[in-house]
Coordinates of C-alpha atoms in Angstrom, one line a residue:
Chain A
X1197 CA 66.3 84.7 126.0
X1198 CA 66.7 81.1 125.4
X1199 CA 64.4 78.7 123.4
X1200 CA 65.2 75.0 124.4
X1201 CA 64.2 72.3 122.1
X1202 CA 64.8 68.7 122.4
X1203 CA 64.5 64.9 121.3
X1204 CA 64.7 62.1 123.4
X1205 CA 68.4 62.4 123.9
X1206 CA 69.4 65.8 122.7
X1207 CA 68.8 69.2 123.7
X1208 CA 69.5 72.4 121.5
X1209 CA 69.4 76.0 122.8
X1210 CA 68.5 78.9 120.5
X1211 CA 69.4 82.2 121.8
X1212 CA 71.9 85.1 121.7
X1213 CA 75.5 84.1 122.3
X1214 CA 75.0 80.7 120.7
X1215 CA 75.9 79.8 117.2
X1216 CA 73.1 80.5 114.8
X1217 CA 71.0 77.2 114.6
X1218 CA 70.4 75.9 111.2
X1219 CA 66.9 74.2 110.9
X1220 CA 67.2 72.0 107.8
X1221 CA 64.6 72.8 105.2
X1222 CA 64.9 69.8 102.8
X1223 CA 62.3 67.5 104.1
X1224 CA 59.6 69.4 102.4
X1225 CA 57.7 68.1 99.3
X1226 CA 56.8 71.7 98.3
X1227 CA 58.3 72.3 94.8
X1228 CA 60.2 69.0 94.9
X1229 CA 58.2 66.8 92.7
X1230 CA 60.3 63.6 93.0
X1231 CA 60.1 63.7 96.8
X1232 CA 56.3 64.6 96.8
X1233 CA 55.8 61.3 94.6
X1234 CA 57.9 59.0 96.7
X1235 CA 56.4 60.4 99.8
X1236 CA 52.9 59.8 98.6
X1237 CA 53.5 56.1 97.9
X1238 CA 54.9 55.7 101.5
X1239 CA 58.5 55.4 100.4
X1240 CA 60.5 57.6 102.7
X1241 CA 64.1 56.6 101.6
X1242 CA 64.7 60.3 100.5
X1243 CA 63.5 61.6 103.5
X1244 CA 65.7 59.4 105.6
X1245 CA 68.8 60.3 103.4
X1246 CA 67.9 64.2 103.8
X1247 CA 67.6 63.7 107.4
X1248 CA 71.3 62.2 107.9
X1249 CA 72.7 64.5 105.0
X1250 CA 71.5 67.6 106.7
X1251 CA 72.5 66.7 110.1
X1252 CA 76.1 65.7 108.9
X1253 CA 76.3 69.0 107.1
X1254 CA 75.4 71.1 110.5
X1255 CA 71.8 71.3 110.9
X1256 CA 70.8 71.6 114.4
X1257 CA 67.2 70.9 113.9
X1258 CA 65.3 69.5 111.2
X1259 CA 62.1 70.7 109.6
X1260 CA 59.6 68.2 108.6
X1261 CA 56.7 68.9 106.3
X1262 CA 54.5 66.3 104.6
X1263 CA 51.9 68.7 102.7
X1264 CA 51.1 66.7 99.4
X1265 CA 47.8 67.3 97.8
X1266 CA 45.2 64.4 98.0
X1267 CA 47.5 62.7 100.7
X1268 CA 46.4 62.0 104.2
X1269 CA 48.8 64.5 105.7
X1270 CA 48.4 64.0 109.4
X1271 CA 49.2 60.2 109.0
X1272 CA 52.0 60.8 106.7
X1273 CA 53.5 63.8 108.9
X1274 CA 53.4 61.2 112.0
X1275 CA 55.2 58.6 110.0
X1276 CA 57.8 61.0 108.9
X1277 CA 58.3 62.4 112.5
X1278 CA 58.8 58.8 113.5
X1279 CA 61.3 57.7 111.1
X1280 CA 63.3 60.9 111.3
X1281 CA 63.5 60.5 115.1
X1282 CA 64.7 56.9 114.7
X1283 CA 67.5 58.0 112.6
X1284 CA 68.9 61.2 114.3
X1285 CA 68.7 62.9 117.6
X1286 CA 68.1 66.4 116.2
X1287 CA 65.0 68.0 117.6
X1288 CA 62.3 68.6 115.0
X1289 CA 60.4 71.4 113.7
X1290 CA 56.9 70.2 112.8
X1291 CA 55.7 72.1 109.9
X1292 CA 52.1 72.2 108.4
X1293 CA 49.6 74.7 107.3
X1294 CA 47.1 72.0 108.5
X1295 CA 46.3 72.2 112.2
X1296 CA 45.2 68.4 112.1
X1297 CA 48.6 67.7 110.7
X1298 CA 50.4 69.6 113.4
X1299 CA 48.3 67.7 115.9
X1300 CA 49.3 64.5 114.5
X1301 CA 53.0 65.2 114.1
X1302 CA 53.3 66.7 117.7
X1303 CA 51.4 63.4 118.8
X1304 CA 54.0 61.2 117.3
X1305 CA 57.0 63.5 118.6
X1306 CA 59.1 62.5 121.6
X1307 CA 60.7 65.6 123.1
X1308 CA 60.2 69.3 122.8
X1309 CA 59.3 70.3 119.2
X1310 CA 59.1 73.7 117.3
X1311 CA 55.9 74.3 115.6
X1312 CA 55.9 75.7 112.1
X1313 CA 53.9 78.0 112.5
X1314 CA 51.5 80.4 114.1
X1315 CA 50.7 83.8 112.7
X1316 CA 48.6 86.8 113.9
X1317 CA 45.5 85.6 111.9
X1318 CA 42.7 85.1 114.7
X1319 CA 41.6 81.6 113.6
X1320 CA 45.3 80.4 113.3
X1321 CA 46.1 81.7 116.9
X1322 CA 43.1 80.0 118.3
X1323 CA 43.6 76.7 116.6
X1324 CA 47.6 76.4 117.0
X1325 CA 48.5 77.9 120.4
X1326 CA 46.3 75.3 122.4
X1327 CA 48.2 72.8 120.6
X1328 CA 51.5 74.3 121.5
X1329 CA 50.5 74.7 125.0
X1330 CA 49.1 70.9 125.1
X1331 CA 52.4 69.6 123.9
X1332 CA 54.6 71.9 125.9
X1333 CA 56.2 72.9 122.5
X1334 CA 57.7 76.2 121.3
X1335 CA 56.3 77.9 118.1
X1336 CA 57.4 80.0 115.3
X1337 CA 55.3 83.3 114.9
X1338 CA 55.2 84.6 111.6
X1339 CA 54.7 88.4 111.4
X1340 CA 51.5 88.4 109.4
X1341 CA 47.9 88.5 110.2
X1342 CA 44.4 88.8 108.8
X1343 CA 45.5 92.0 106.7
X1344 CA 48.5 90.1 105.0
X1345 CA 52.0 90.8 105.4
X1346 CA 52.9 94.2 106.8
X1347 CA 54.9 96.5 104.8
X1348 CA 56.7 98.2 107.4
X1349 CA 59.1 96.9 110.2
X1350 CA 57.2 98.8 112.8
X1351 CA 54.0 97.1 111.6
X1352 CA 55.6 93.6 111.8
X1353 CA 56.7 94.2 115.2
X1354 CA 53.2 95.0 116.3
X1355 CA 52.0 91.8 114.8
X1356 CA 55.0 89.8 116.6
X1357 CA 53.8 91.6 119.7
X1358 CA 50.3 90.5 119.4
X1359 CA 51.5 87.0 118.9
X1360 CA 53.2 87.1 121.8
X1361 CA 50.7 88.5 124.0
X1362 CA 48.3 85.8 122.7
X1363 CA 50.7 83.2 123.5
X1364 CA 51.1 84.3 127.0
X1365 CA 47.3 84.2 127.3
X1366 CA 47.5 80.7 126.5
X1367 CA 50.1 80.0 129.3
X1368 CA 52.9 79.9 126.7
X1369 CA 56.4 81.5 127.9
X1370 CA 57.6 84.3 125.4
X1371 CA 60.9 82.3 125.3
X1372 CA 58.8 79.6 123.7
X1373 CA 58.0 81.9 120.6
X1374 CA 60.5 82.6 117.8
X1375 CA 59.5 85.4 115.5
X1376 CA 59.9 85.1 111.8
X1377 CA 59.7 88.6 110.0
X1378 CA 58.8 87.0 106.8
X1379 CA 61.3 87.2 103.8
X1380 CA 59.9 88.5 100.4
X1381 CA 61.8 88.3 97.0
X1382 CA 64.0 91.5 96.9
X1383 CA 63.6 91.3 92.9
X1384 CA 60.0 92.0 93.1
X1385 CA 60.2 94.4 96.1
X1386 CA 63.6 96.3 96.4
X1387 CA 62.9 96.9 100.3
X1388 CA 62.1 93.3 101.1
X1389 CA 65.6 92.4 102.7
X1390 CA 66.0 95.7 104.6
X1391 CA 62.5 95.3 106.1
X1392 CA 63.5 91.9 107.4
X1393 CA 66.9 93.1 108.8
X1394 CA 65.1 96.0 110.7
X1395 CA 62.3 93.9 111.8
X1396 CA 65.0 91.7 113.4
X1397 CA 66.4 94.6 115.2
X1398 CA 63.4 95.8 116.4
X1399 CA 62.0 92.4 117.8
X1400 CA 65.3 91.9 119.4
X1401 CA 65.2 95.2 121.1
X1402 CA 61.7 95.7 122.0
X1403 CA 60.7 92.0 122.5
X1404 CA 63.9 90.3 123.3
X1405 CA 62.6 87.1 121.8
X1406 CA 64.5 84.9 119.3
X1407 CA 64.1 85.3 115.7
X1408 CA 64.2 82.9 112.6
X1409 CA 63.8 83.2 108.9
X1410 CA 63.7 81.3 105.7
X1411 CA 66.2 83.1 103.8
X1412 CA 66.0 81.5 100.3
X1413 CA 62.9 83.3 99.2
X1414 CA 64.9 86.5 99.1
X1415 CA 66.5 85.6 96.0
X1416 CA 63.5 84.2 94.0
X1417 CA 63.7 85.1 90.3
X1418 CA 67.4 86.3 90.2
X1419 CA 70.5 84.9 89.1
X1420 CA 73.2 83.1 91.3
X1421 CA 70.5 82.4 94.1
X1422 CA 73.2 80.9 96.4
X1423 CA 75.5 84.2 96.3
X1424 CA 72.6 86.3 97.3
X1425 CA 71.3 83.9 100.0
X1426 CA 74.8 83.5 101.5
X1427 CA 75.1 87.5 101.7
X1428 CA 71.6 87.8 103.1
X1429 CA 72.3 85.2 105.7
X1430 CA 75.4 87.2 107.0
X1431 CA 73.3 90.3 107.0
X1432 CA 70.4 88.6 109.3
X1433 CA 73.2 87.3 111.4
X1434 CA 74.7 90.9 111.9
X1435 CA 71.2 91.9 112.9
X1436 CA 70.9 89.4 115.7
X1437 CA 69.1 86.4 114.2
X1438 CA 69.3 83.2 116.4
X1439 CA 68.2 80.6 113.8
X1440 CA 67.6 80.1 110.1
X1441 CA 65.7 77.7 108.1
X1442 CA 68.0 76.7 105.1
X1443 CA 69.7 74.0 103.1
X1444 CA 73.0 73.3 104.9
X1445 CA 74.0 71.2 102.0
X1446 CA 74.2 74.4 100.0
X1447 CA 77.8 74.9 100.5
X1448 CA 78.1 78.7 100.3
X1449 CA 75.1 79.4 102.7
X1450 CA 76.6 77.0 105.2
X1451 CA 79.9 78.7 104.9
X1452 CA 78.2 82.1 105.5
X1453 CA 76.7 81.3 108.6
X1454 CA 80.0 79.5 110.0
X1455 CA 81.6 82.9 109.1
X1456 CA 78.8 84.6 110.8
X1457 CA 79.4 83.0 114.0
X1458 CA 83.0 83.6 114.0
X1459 CA 82.4 87.4 113.2
X1460 CA 79.6 87.6 116.0
X1461 CA 82.2 86.1 118.4
X1462 CA 80.0 82.9 118.7
X1463 CA 82.7 80.5 117.6
X1464 CA 85.1 79.8 120.2
X1465 CA 88.7 80.0 119.2
X1466 CA 87.2 79.8 115.7
X1467 CA 87.2 76.2 116.2
X1468 CA 84.4 75.4 114.1
X1469 CA 85.5 77.6 111.2
X1470 CA 89.0 76.2 111.4
X1471 CA 87.8 72.5 111.6
X1472 CA 85.3 73.2 108.6
X1473 CA 88.3 74.1 106.7
X1474 CA 90.2 71.0 107.5
X1475 CA 88.2 68.1 106.6
X1476 CA 86.4 68.0 103.1
X1477 CA 82.7 68.5 103.1
X1478 CA 80.8 65.1 103.2
X1479 CA 79.7 64.3 99.5
X1480 CA 76.0 63.9 99.2
Chain B
X1405 CA 75.0 113.1 103.8
X1406 CA 77.1 113.0 100.7
X1407 CA 80.7 113.0 100.2
X1408 CA 81.7 114.0 96.6
X1409 CA 84.9 113.2 95.3
X1410 CA 86.3 113.9 91.6
X1411 CA 88.9 113.3 88.8
X1412 CA 89.2 115.9 86.3
X1413 CA 86.3 114.2 84.4
X1414 CA 84.5 112.2 86.8
X1415 CA 82.6 112.8 90.1
X1416 CA 81.8 109.9 92.5
X1417 CA 79.3 110.3 95.4
X1418 CA 79.7 108.3 98.6
X1419 CA 76.5 108.2 100.7
X1420 CA 73.2 106.3 101.7
X1421 CA 71.1 105.4 98.9
X1422 CA 74.1 104.8 96.6
X1423 CA 76.0 101.4 95.9
X1424 CA 78.7 100.9 98.4
X1425 CA 81.6 102.5 96.6
X1426 CA 84.7 100.1 96.4
X1427 CA 88.2 101.8 96.9
X1428 CA 90.7 99.4 95.2
X1429 CA 93.4 98.6 97.8
X1430 CA 95.9 96.9 95.3
X1431 CA 98.2 99.9 94.5
X1432 CA 100.1 99.6 97.8
X1433 CA 103.6 98.0 98.3
X1434 CA 103.0 97.1 101.9
X1435 CA 103.2 93.1 101.9
X1436 CA 103.9 93.1 98.3
X1437 CA 107.5 92.5 97.7
X1438 CA 107.6 92.4 94.1
X1439 CA 105.5 95.6 93.5
X1440 CA 107.6 97.3 96.2
X1441 CA 110.9 96.3 94.5
X1442 CA 109.6 97.7 91.1
X1443 CA 108.2 100.9 92.6
X1444 CA 111.4 101.6 94.2
X1445 CA 113.3 101.3 90.8
X1446 CA 110.6 103.5 89.2
X1447 CA 108.9 100.7 87.1
X1448 CA 105.1 101.6 87.6
X1449 CA 103.9 98.9 85.1
X1450 CA 102.2 96.7 87.8
X1451 CA 100.9 99.8 89.3
X1452 CA 99.3 100.8 85.8
X1453 CA 98.1 97.3 85.5
X1454 CA 96.4 97.3 88.9
X1455 CA 94.8 100.5 88.2
X1456 CA 93.0 99.4 84.9
X1457 CA 92.2 96.0 86.4
X1458 CA 90.6 97.3 89.5
X1459 CA 88.4 99.9 87.9
X1460 CA 87.4 97.3 85.4
X1461 CA 86.3 95.0 88.3
X1462 CA 84.2 97.6 89.8
X1463 CA 86.5 99.8 91.9
X1464 CA 84.9 103.4 92.1
X1465 CA 88.0 104.9 93.4
X1466 CA 91.5 103.9 93.8
X1467 CA 93.8 103.9 96.9
X1468 CA 97.5 104.9 95.9
X1469 CA 100.2 104.3 98.4
X1470 CA 104.0 104.6 98.0
X1471 CA 105.3 103.8 101.4
X1472 CA 108.7 101.9 100.7
X1473 CA 111.6 102.0 103.1
X1474 CA 114.6 104.1 102.0
X1475 CA 112.3 105.6 99.0
X1476 CA 111.7 109.0 98.4
X1477 CA 108.0 108.7 99.0
X1478 CA 106.8 112.2 98.5
X1479 CA 108.3 112.2 95.0
X1480 CA 107.2 108.5 94.2
X1481 CA 103.6 109.1 95.4
X1482 CA 103.3 112.3 93.1
X1483 CA 104.5 110.1 90.3
X1484 CA 101.9 107.3 90.9
X1485 CA 99.1 109.7 91.2
X1486 CA 100.0 111.4 87.9
X1487 CA 100.5 108.0 86.1
X1488 CA 97.2 106.7 87.5
X1489 CA 95.4 109.9 86.5
X1490 CA 96.6 109.4 83.2
X1491 CA 95.1 106.0 82.8
X1492 CA 91.7 106.1 84.5
X1493 CA 89.2 108.9 85.4
X1494 CA 88.6 107.1 88.9
X1495 CA 89.1 109.7 91.8
X1496 CA 92.1 108.8 94.0
X1497 CA 92.5 108.1 97.8
X1498 CA 96.0 109.5 98.6
X1499 CA 97.3 107.3 101.1
X1500 CA 100.3 107.8 103.3
X1501 CA 101.4 107.8 107.0
X1502 CA 103.7 110.4 106.1
X1503 CA 102.4 114.1 105.8
X1504 CA 105.0 115.3 103.4
X1505 CA 103.9 112.6 101.1
X1506 CA 100.2 113.4 101.4
X1507 CA 101.1 116.9 100.5
X1508 CA 103.0 115.7 97.6
X1509 CA 100.4 113.6 96.4
X1510 CA 97.6 116.0 96.8
X1511 CA 99.8 118.7 94.9
X1512 CA 100.1 116.5 92.0
X1513 CA 96.4 115.5 92.1
X1514 CA 93.7 117.1 89.7
X1515 CA 90.2 117.1 91.2
X1516 CA 89.0 116.6 94.8
X1517 CA 90.9 113.5 96.4
X1518 CA 90.1 111.3 99.5
X1519 CA 93.1 111.6 102.0
X1520 CA 94.0 108.4 103.8
X1521 CA 94.0 109.3 106.5
X1522 CA 93.9 111.4 109.7
X1523 CA 93.1 110.2 113.1
X1524 CA 92.4 111.4 116.7
X1525 CA 96.0 111.7 117.6
X1526 CA 96.7 115.6 118.4
X1527 CA 100.0 115.8 116.1
X1528 CA 98.3 114.0 113.2
X1529 CA 95.0 116.1 113.3
X1530 CA 97.2 119.3 113.4
X1531 CA 99.5 118.1 110.6
X1532 CA 96.8 116.7 108.2
X1533 CA 93.7 118.6 108.5
X1534 CA 95.3 122.0 107.1
X1535 CA 96.3 119.9 104.1
X1536 CA 92.9 118.7 103.6
X1537 CA 91.4 122.2 103.7
X1538 CA 94.1 123.8 101.4
X1539 CA 93.6 121.2 98.7
X1540 CA 89.6 121.1 99.1
X1541 CA 89.7 117.3 99.8
X1542 CA 87.9 114.9 101.7
X1543 CA 89.5 112.8 104.5
X1544 CA 89.2 109.3 106.3
X1545 CA 89.2 109.7 110.0
X1546 CA 90.3 106.6 111.8
X1547 CA 88.6 105.9 115.2
X1548 CA 91.8 106.0 117.3
X1549 CA 93.8 108.5 119.1
X1550 CA 97.0 109.0 121.3
X1551 CA 95.6 106.2 123.6
X1552 CA 95.2 103.8 120.9
X1553 CA 92.3 102.0 119.5
X1554 CA 89.4 102.0 121.8
X1555 CA 88.0 98.9 123.0
X1556 CA 84.2 99.8 122.9
X1557 CA 82.1 101.1 120.0
X1558 CA 81.0 104.2 122.2
X1559 CA 84.7 105.2 122.7
X1560 CA 85.3 104.8 119.0
X1561 CA 82.4 107.0 118.3
X1562 CA 83.7 109.6 120.9
X1563 CA 87.0 109.8 118.8
X1564 CA 85.0 110.0 115.4
X1565 CA 83.0 112.9 117.1
X1566 CA 86.3 114.7 118.1
X1567 CA 87.9 114.3 114.5
X1568 CA 84.6 115.6 113.0
X1569 CA 84.8 118.8 115.6
X1570 CA 88.4 119.4 114.7
X1571 CA 87.7 119.1 111.2
X1572 CA 85.0 121.8 111.6
X1573 CA 87.4 124.1 113.4
X1574 CA 89.7 123.9 110.3
X1575 CA 86.6 124.7 108.0
X1576 CA 86.2 121.4 106.8
X1577 CA 82.6 120.1 106.1
X1578 CA 81.5 117.0 107.9
X1579 CA 80.1 115.7 104.8
X1580 CA 84.0 115.6 103.8
X1581 CA 85.1 113.3 106.7
X1582 CA 84.5 109.7 106.2
X1583 CA 84.8 107.5 109.4
X1584 CA 86.7 104.3 109.6
X1585 CA 85.9 102.5 112.7
X1586 CA 89.1 100.0 112.4
X1587 CA 89.0 96.6 111.7
X1588 CA 91.1 94.3 113.9
X1589 CA 91.4 90.6 113.3
X1590 CA 88.5 88.5 115.0
X1591 CA 91.0 85.5 115.3
X1592 CA 92.8 87.4 118.0
X1593 CA 89.8 89.3 119.5
X1594 CA 86.5 87.5 119.2
X1595 CA 84.5 90.8 119.5
X1596 CA 86.6 92.8 116.7
X1597 CA 84.0 92.2 114.1
X1598 CA 80.9 93.1 116.5
X1599 CA 82.7 96.2 117.6
X1600 CA 83.0 97.5 114.1
X1601 CA 79.4 96.7 113.3
X1602 CA 78.2 98.6 116.4
X1603 CA 80.4 101.4 115.6
X1604 CA 79.3 101.7 112.2
X1605 CA 75.6 101.9 113.4
X1606 CA 76.3 104.6 116.1
X1607 CA 78.3 106.8 113.7
X1608 CA 75.6 106.7 111.2
X1609 CA 72.8 107.3 113.8
X1610 CA 74.7 109.8 116.0
X1611 CA 76.9 111.6 113.5
X1612 CA 75.3 111.0 110.4
X1613 CA 78.5 110.8 108.5
X1614 CA 79.7 108.3 105.8
X1615 CA 81.8 105.3 106.9
X1616 CA 84.5 103.2 105.3
X1617 CA 86.5 100.3 106.4
X1618 CA 89.3 97.8 105.1
X1619 CA 87.6 94.6 105.6
X1620 CA 90.2 92.1 104.9
X1621 CA 92.3 92.6 108.3
X1622 CA 89.3 90.8 110.0
X1623 CA 90.5 87.2 108.6
X1624 CA 94.0 87.7 109.5
X1625 CA 95.6 84.3 110.7
X1626 CA 92.3 82.3 109.8
X1627 CA 91.6 79.8 106.8
X1628 CA 89.4 80.9 103.9
X1629 CA 90.1 84.4 104.3
X1630 CA 88.0 85.4 101.1
X1631 CA 85.0 83.7 102.6
X1632 CA 85.3 85.5 106.0
X1633 CA 85.9 88.8 104.3
X1634 CA 82.8 88.2 102.1
X1635 CA 80.5 87.5 105.1
X1636 CA 81.9 90.5 107.0
X1637 CA 81.5 93.0 103.9
X1638 CA 77.7 91.8 103.8
X1639 CA 77.4 92.4 107.6
X1640 CA 79.0 96.1 107.3
X1641 CA 76.6 96.7 104.2
X1642 CA 73.7 95.8 106.6
X1643 CA 75.2 98.1 109.1
X1644 CA 75.0 100.9 106.6
X1645 CA 78.7 101.2 105.6
X1646 CA 79.0 103.6 102.4
X1647 CA 82.6 102.7 101.1
X1648 CA 85.0 99.7 101.5
X1649 CA 88.6 99.5 101.0
X1650 CA 88.8 96.1 99.3
X1651 CA 90.4 94.2 96.3
X1652 CA 87.6 94.0 93.6
X1653 CA 89.5 91.3 92.1
X1654 CA 88.8 89.1 95.1
X1655 CA 85.8 87.5 93.4
X1656 CA 83.8 86.5 96.4
X1657 CA 84.3 90.0 98.0
X1658 CA 83.0 91.8 95.0
X1659 CA 80.1 89.6 94.7
X1660 CA 79.1 89.8 98.3
X1661 CA 79.3 93.7 97.8
X1662 CA 77.0 93.5 94.7
X1663 CA 74.6 91.1 96.6
X1664 CA 74.6 94.0 99.6
X1665 CA 73.7 96.5 97.1
X1666 CA 70.8 94.4 95.9
X1667 CA 69.7 93.4 99.3
X1668 CA 69.7 97.2 100.6
X1669 CA 67.9 98.2 97.5
X1670 CA 70.6 100.2 96.0
X1671 CA 70.9 98.2 92.9
X1672 CA 67.8 99.5 90.8
X1673 CA 66.0 96.7 89.1
X1674 CA 68.9 94.5 90.2
X1675 CA 70.7 95.3 87.1
X1676 CA 74.2 95.5 88.2
X1677 CA 73.6 92.1 89.8
X1678 CA 72.0 90.7 86.6
X1679 CA 74.7 92.1 84.4
X1680 CA 77.4 90.7 86.5
X1681 CA 76.0 87.3 86.0
X1682 CA 75.6 87.7 82.2
X1683 CA 79.1 88.4 81.1
X1684 CA 82.1 86.6 82.5
X1685 CA 84.5 88.2 84.9
X1686 CA 87.4 89.7 83.1
X1687 CA 90.7 87.7 83.3
X1688 CA 93.5 89.5 85.2

């Protein structure tokens, strides 16, 4: 199944047989104090820089989030969307926990965006799915619901199945739902990574839809986070993941994903791998 | 299923739920001209150094191979076995394409060795399996036969199944057969890595026996071989591999395997990972 996303001038396909698509995660003030302070003041220079640098480093899509306490998030997110679309042709992933902000970001967006995100919570399904349908977008569906994040892969699959079914009730094509199995820190929960890997496999085999995850959470609290993230990314690729929310400026992760494409037979004649080792990585 | 190997004083278990066991690959003159020349002259200093360095870097077992053209391989392999066993307590993997050399190496070995290897070729099965039984060893079974290396995972599984059945005919426990799905260069064959990953999964699900592979072949002819090898190792771990033939002195592979253990929940409290990042890696 293929999830097709677009800006005004560029189309990106997520799906098996394609390279794993990197959704650049940097344009997000959560945990980035300096960026949050600048964005709150309306200074979007760092947003612009991050957009360009991530695309240069291989991001196929860019996540944009403007969630800052005490800030008019809907207005700011629209502004960020407009700015980033003026700078790059990468399709965007409109990211907010606030439904009004999603609505505002989608209103400002030109093309077919990916909405980040819906989950299996009743309120969220009813608030987000109509927006997705209205704007002809695709949506990330998180494998959690009103009871929280299920412990087992089978239960996460069940939540994914319900999100898909509810999306179809709203007239949304299953190809436009991308499931995120939800990555928890392995330092706190030794089975966290295995659960994600098994959920990825089940979603692919049972539902056939595309999958995405934010990998970096897996290494929270442990040393050498880039090393753990890179190994985990390769493992998700082996289990059929089709997109990742990651920082392509983190060299070791970027290389692990490129290696994953080679090893899954999705880098024709290994040209991307060979090219990546010919030219120096851009300084950022 | 558990494969138990031993030296005189140490037992190593290969199997699910345990860390992936590294079989150190360095004591092998193939492609190492200086080592081959020294070994041919009876100078085993580098063999001794390699043995100690690999164990220090995390090898649980050591592969020993003495295949040098125009050299009395049976006599040399026995000498290498005796030397390495005098230096370390790691169980050994006795490696030769020459049956007489396997016999000689096993004759010199004290403990329960892993024989590298048998395959599905009729002559080889009939020559090697009686030796394995006689010495109470375990054996690596390569997924190839008189028709060569099968293209599909299903056919490699079929060869593995036949090797297991023939081993049982000789009174060898299935737990003492470790299947190698055979890694070919991905640069020549884009599906090479995927075929291995799928074979690993099939062998585990259908036969339940342990698996091993030599990963480094996957990157033959491509740039940044350590980077590709490391990603591939993580992928094999995600697919349930229980041992790898690798060079633990290759830092990026060693770290990828340690990360794999963390992510599969096989590094209790992440202690090996944390420890590996506390002390500097030994100079070699």
